[in-house]
Coordinates of C-alpha atoms in Angstrom, one line a residue:
X1 CA -14.0 1.3 -9.1
X2 CA -12.7 4.8 -9.6
X3 CA -15.8 7.1 -7.8
X4 CA -15.3 10.9 -7.3
X5 CA -13.0 10.9 -4.0
X6 CA -10.7 8.0 -6.1
X7 CA -10.2 10.6 -9.0
X8 CA -9.6 13.2 -6.8
X9 CA -6.8 11.2 -5.1
X10 CA -5.6 10.3 -8.5
X11 CA -5.8 14.1 -9.7
X12 CA -3.6 15.2 -6.2
X13 CA -0.7 12.5 -7.1
X14 CA -0.7 13.6 -10.6
X15 CA -0.2 17.1 -9.9
X16 CA 2.2 16.9 -7.0
X17 CA 4.3 14.6 -9.6
X18 CA 4.1 16.6 -12.5
X19 CA 2.9 20.2 -12.1
X20 CA 5.7 22.7 -12.7
X21 CA 7.7 20.4 -14.6
X22 CA 8.6 20.3 -18.2
X23 CA 7.8 17.2 -20.0
X24 CA 10.9 15.0 -21.4
X25 CA 8.3 12.0 -22.4
X26 CA 5.0 12.5 -24.2
X27 CA 3.5 9.1 -25.6
X28 CA -0.5 9.4 -26.5
X29 CA -0.9 5.7 -27.1
X30 CA -4.4 5.8 -28.8
X31 CA -4.6 6.1 -32.8
X32 CA -6.1 10.1 -33.1
X33 CA -3.0 11.4 -30.8
X34 CA -0.5 9.0 -31.6
X35 CA 1.8 11.7 -33.5
X36 CA 1.2 14.2 -31.0
X37 CA 4.0 15.4 -28.7
X38 CA 4.2 17.7 -25.2
X39 CA 7.4 17.2 -24.9
X40 CA 9.4 20.1 -23.9
X41 CA 5.9 22.0 -22.7
X42 CA 5.3 22.7 -18.8
X43 CA 2.4 21.0 -16.8
X44 CA 0.5 23.4 -15.1
X45 CA -2.1 21.6 -12.9
X46 CA -4.0 18.1 -13.0
X47 CA -7.5 19.1 -11.7
X48 CA -10.5 16.5 -11.2
X49 CA -14.0 17.5 -11.9
X50 CA -16.5 15.0 -11.0
X51 CA -14.9 11.3 -12.0
X52 CA -13.1 13.5 -14.9
X53 CA -9.4 14.2 -14.9
X54 CA -8.1 17.3 -16.5
X55 CA -3.9 17.7 -16.9
X56 CA -3.5 21.1 -18.4
X57 CA -0.1 22.0 -20.0
X58 CA 1.7 25.3 -21.3
X59 CA 0.6 26.5 -24.5
X60 CA -3.1 26.3 -23.9
X61 CA -3.4 22.6 -23.9
X62 CA -5.4 19.9 -21.7
X63 CA -5.1 16.2 -22.0
X64 CA -8.2 14.7 -20.9
X65 CA -8.8 11.0 -19.3
X66 CA -11.3 9.3 -17.7
X67 CA -11.2 6.1 -15.8
X68 CA -14.8 4.6 -15.8
X69 CA -14.6 1.1 -14.5
X70 CA -10.5 -0.1 -14.9
X71 CA -8.7 3.2 -15.8
X72 CA -5.9 3.8 -13.9
X73 CA -3.1 6.3 -13.6
X74 CA 0.0 5.3 -12.0
X75 CA 3.1 7.6 -11.0
X76 CA 6.7 6.1 -10.3
X77 CA 10.3 7.3 -10.1
X78 CA 13.2 7.5 -12.4
X79 CA 14.3 3.5 -13.0
X80 CA 11.2 2.0 -11.4
X81 CA 9.3 -0.7 -12.8
X82 CA 6.1 0.1 -13.9
X83 CA 3.8 -2.3 -12.5
X84 CA 0.2 -0.8 -13.3
X85 CA -0.6 -3.9 -16.6
X86 CA 1.2 -5.2 -19.6
X87 CA 2.6 -3.2 -21.9
X88 CA -0.5 -3.2 -24.5
X89 CA -2.6 -1.9 -21.8
X90 CA -0.6 1.4 -21.5
X91 CA -2.5 4.5 -23.1
X92 CA -0.6 7.2 -22.0
X93 CA 3.4 8.1 -20.9
X94 CA 4.0 11.4 -19.3
X95 CA 7.6 11.8 -17.8
X96 CA 9.5 14.4 -16.4
X97 CA 13.0 14.5 -14.8
X98 CA 11.4 13.9 -11.6
X99 CA 8.2 11.1 -12.4
X100 CA 6.6 9.2 -15.1
X101 CA 3.0 9.1 -15.0
X102 CA 1.4 5.8 -16.8
X103 CA -2.1 5.8 -17.9
X104 CA -3.6 2.3 -18.3
X105 CA -6.6 0.9 -19.9
X106 CA -7.9 4.9 -19.8
X107 CA -11.2 4.5 -22.1
X108 CA -11.1 7.8 -22.7
X109 CA -8.5 10.0 -23.5
X110 CA -8.4 13.2 -25.8
X111 CA -6.6 16.2 -26.1
X112 CA -8.1 19.6 -26.9
X113 CA -7.1 23.4 -25.6
X114 CA -7.7 24.6 -22.5
X115 CA -10.6 27.2 -23.6
X116 CA -12.3 24.3 -25.0
X117 CA -12.4 22.0 -21.8
X118 CA -16.6 23.1 -21.1
X119 CA -16.9 21.0 -24.2
X120 CA -16.4 17.9 -21.9
X121 CA -17.1 18.8 -18.5
X122 CA -19.8 21.0 -19.0
X123 CA -22.8 19.0 -19.2
X124 CA -21.7 17.5 -15.2
X125 CA -24.1 18.3 -12.7
X126 CA -22.5 19.9 -9.1
X127 CA -19.3 18.4 -8.4
X128 CA -19.8 16.7 -4.8
X129 CA -15.8 17.6 -3.8
X130 CA -15.5 20.3 -6.4
X131 CA -15.8 24.6 -5.8
X132 CA -19.0 24.4 -7.2
X133 CA -21.1 22.0 -5.2
X134 CA -24.6 23.3 -4.6
X135 CA -26.5 21.1 -3.1
X136 CA -29.7 22.8 -3.9
X137 CA -29.2 22.8 -7.6
X138 CA -28.0 19.1 -7.0
X139 CA -31.5 18.0 -4.9
X140 CA -33.3 19.6 -8.3
X141 CA -31.5 17.9 -10.6
X142 CA -32.1 14.6 -8.5
X143 CA -35.9 15.1 -8.4
X144 CA -36.3 16.7 -12.0
X145 CA -37.9 13.0 -13.1
X146 CA -40.2 11.7 -10.4
X147 CA -40.3 8.6 -12.3
X148 CA -36.8 7.7 -12.6
X149 CA -35.3 5.1 -10.7
X150 CA -33.4 6.5 -7.5
X151 CA -29.7 4.3 -8.1
X152 CA -29.8 5.6 -12.4
X153 CA -30.6 9.2 -10.9
X154 CA -27.5 8.7 -8.3
X155 CA -25.0 7.7 -11.0
X156 CA -26.3 10.2 -13.8
X157 CA -22.7 12.9 -13.6
X158 CA -25.5 15.5 -15.2
X159 CA -27.2 15.5 -11.7
X160 CA -24.7 15.5 -9.0
X161 CA -20.6 14.6 -10.2
X162 CA -18.6 12.1 -8.4
X163 CA -21.0 9.4 -7.2
X164 CA -20.3 5.5 -8.6
X165 CA -21.5 2.3 -8.4
X166 CA -20.0 1.7 -4.7
X167 CA -21.9 4.8 -3.3
X168 CA -24.8 4.5 -5.3
X169 CA -25.1 1.4 -3.2
X170 CA -24.4 2.9 0.1
X171 CA -26.5 6.3 -0.2
X172 CA -29.8 3.8 -1.2
X173 CA -29.2 1.6 2.1
X174 CA -28.7 4.7 3.8
X175 CA -32.0 6.4 2.8
X176 CA -33.4 2.9 3.4
X177 CA -34.5 2.8 -0.5
X178 CA -34.0 0.0 -2.9
X179 CA -31.9 1.4 -6.0
X180 CA -35.5 0.9 -8.1
X181 CA -37.4 3.1 -6.4
X182 CA -38.7 6.1 -8.1
X183 CA -37.0 9.3 -6.4
X184 CA -40.5 10.8 -6.8
X185 CA -41.8 8.3 -4.3
X186 CA -39.0 9.1 -1.5
X187 CA -40.3 10.7 1.9
X188 CA -40.0 14.6 1.5
X189 CA -37.0 14.8 4.1
X190 CA -35.0 11.7 2.9
X191 CA -33.9 13.6 -0.6
X192 CA -32.3 16.5 1.2
X193 CA -30.7 14.4 3.4
X194 CA -29.5 12.0 0.6
X195 CA -27.7 14.7 -1.0
X196 CA -25.9 15.9 1.9
X197 CA -25.1 12.4 3.3
X198 CA -23.8 11.9 -0.5
X199 CA -21.0 15.2 0.0
X200 CA -20.3 13.9 3.4
X201 CA -19.2 10.5 2.2
X202 CA -17.1 11.7 -0.5
X203 CA -15.7 14.5 2.0
X204 CA -15.1 12.0 4.4
X205 CA -13.1 9.9 2.4
X206 CA -11.0 12.1 0.3
X207 CA -7.9 11.6 2.1
X208 CA -8.5 7.7 3.0
X209 CA -6.5 5.3 1.4
X210 CA -9.7 2.7 2.0
X211 CA -13.3 4.0 1.4
X212 CA -15.5 3.6 4.3
X213 CA -18.8 4.6 4.4
X214 CA -19.5 2.4 8.1
X215 CA -17.2 4.8 10.0
X216 CA -14.7 1.7 10.4
X217 CA -10.9 2.6 10.1
X218 CA -8.0 1.8 8.0
X219 CA -6.5 0.4 10.9
X220 CA -8.9 -2.6 10.8
X221 CA -7.4 -6.1 10.0
X222 CA -7.8 -7.5 6.7
X223 CA -10.5 -9.7 8.0
X224 CA -13.1 -7.0 8.4
X225 CA -12.3 -5.0 5.7
X226 CA -15.7 -5.8 4.4
X227 CA -17.2 -4.0 7.2
X228 CA -15.6 -0.8 6.1
X229 CA -19.0 -0.8 4.0
X230 CA -22.3 -1.5 4.6
X231 CA -23.8 -3.4 1.8
X232 CA -21.4 -3.2 -1.2
X233 CA -19.4 -6.4 -2.0
X234 CA -21.5 -7.9 0.8
X235 CA -23.7 -10.4 -0.8
X236 CA -24.7 -13.4 1.4
X237 CA -23.2 -11.5 4.4
X238 CA -25.6 -10.0 7.2
X239 CA -26.4 -6.5 7.1
X240 CA -24.6 -4.8 9.9
X241 CA -28.2 -3.7 10.9
X242 CA -30.6 -6.3 10.9
X243 CA -28.2 -9.6 10.1
X244 CA -30.4 -10.2 7.3
X245 CA -28.3 -11.7 4.3
X246 CA -27.5 -8.9 1.2
X247 CA -28.3 -9.7 -2.2
X248 CA -27.0 -8.7 -5.3
X249 CA -28.3 -8.4 -8.7
X250 CA -26.8 -7.5 -12.1
X251 CA -27.6 -4.1 -13.3
X252 CA -26.6 -2.8 -16.7
X253 CA -23.2 -4.9 -15.9
X254 CA -22.8 -3.5 -12.9
X255 CA -23.5 -5.2 -9.2
X256 CA -26.1 -3.8 -7.4
X257 CA -26.0 -4.5 -3.6
X258 CA -29.0 -4.4 -1.1
X259 CA -30.6 -5.4 2.2
X260 CA -34.3 -6.7 1.3
X261 CA -34.9 -5.9 4.7
X262 CA -33.8 -2.6 5.7
X263 CA -34.5 -1.3 2.0
X264 CA -38.2 -0.6 1.0
X265 CA -39.2 -0.3 -2.9
X266 CA -39.5 -2.5 -6.3
X267 CA -36.9 -4.9 -6.9
X268 CA -35.2 -4.3 -10.2

């Protein structure tokens, strides 16, 4: 699942491939923008804001996309075979003389004026990987509704931007609280530490090809890749801390993982 660190890496790849180049192909395969043509415009930059991608073009236009659960951007060299999925899943093609960027399964794709970007990202809280990061504001946002479940508060991008389901599960484990615990019931010192840890985790993974929260390295063998995470994706496997089997529950169509021994609080 794309989270803040993954989206930042995607923005970097797109920026390195397209920025400063003139578009030779522009194909937006969504009905609303089927006739929009960016050909001939120079790509100014591609940047991430939380889990949103903003590609800016000469003439004051921005292409906004969001990957959500299954979306992806792939970059190809001239003549390279596209391998991101079948053709019917392609939502955008942006090509220059040097590279082609293809957006697959993008649930959000819209073209707007650059001056109007706040309309699509202005609601976001402090970006965990952005220049606007403000831990005090993020903490106030997180605790604003004491009755709200911790997992929901962490996933709410209006509180702090960049956390997805993987980091939510991992952060709850580190806080020793279930995702269903009301945030107001966290011990006083835990919430500030949770915000700090969230920033540290995304910062640590922003340049890694494989995400880890346990300190495991990408050099580990494939048989141990699941040990890069404490609980996410490890249902039925022993907790790395206490050896109790990790549990999983479906939560709003997302799997939620936790350790019933290490994490206290209500279950769903």
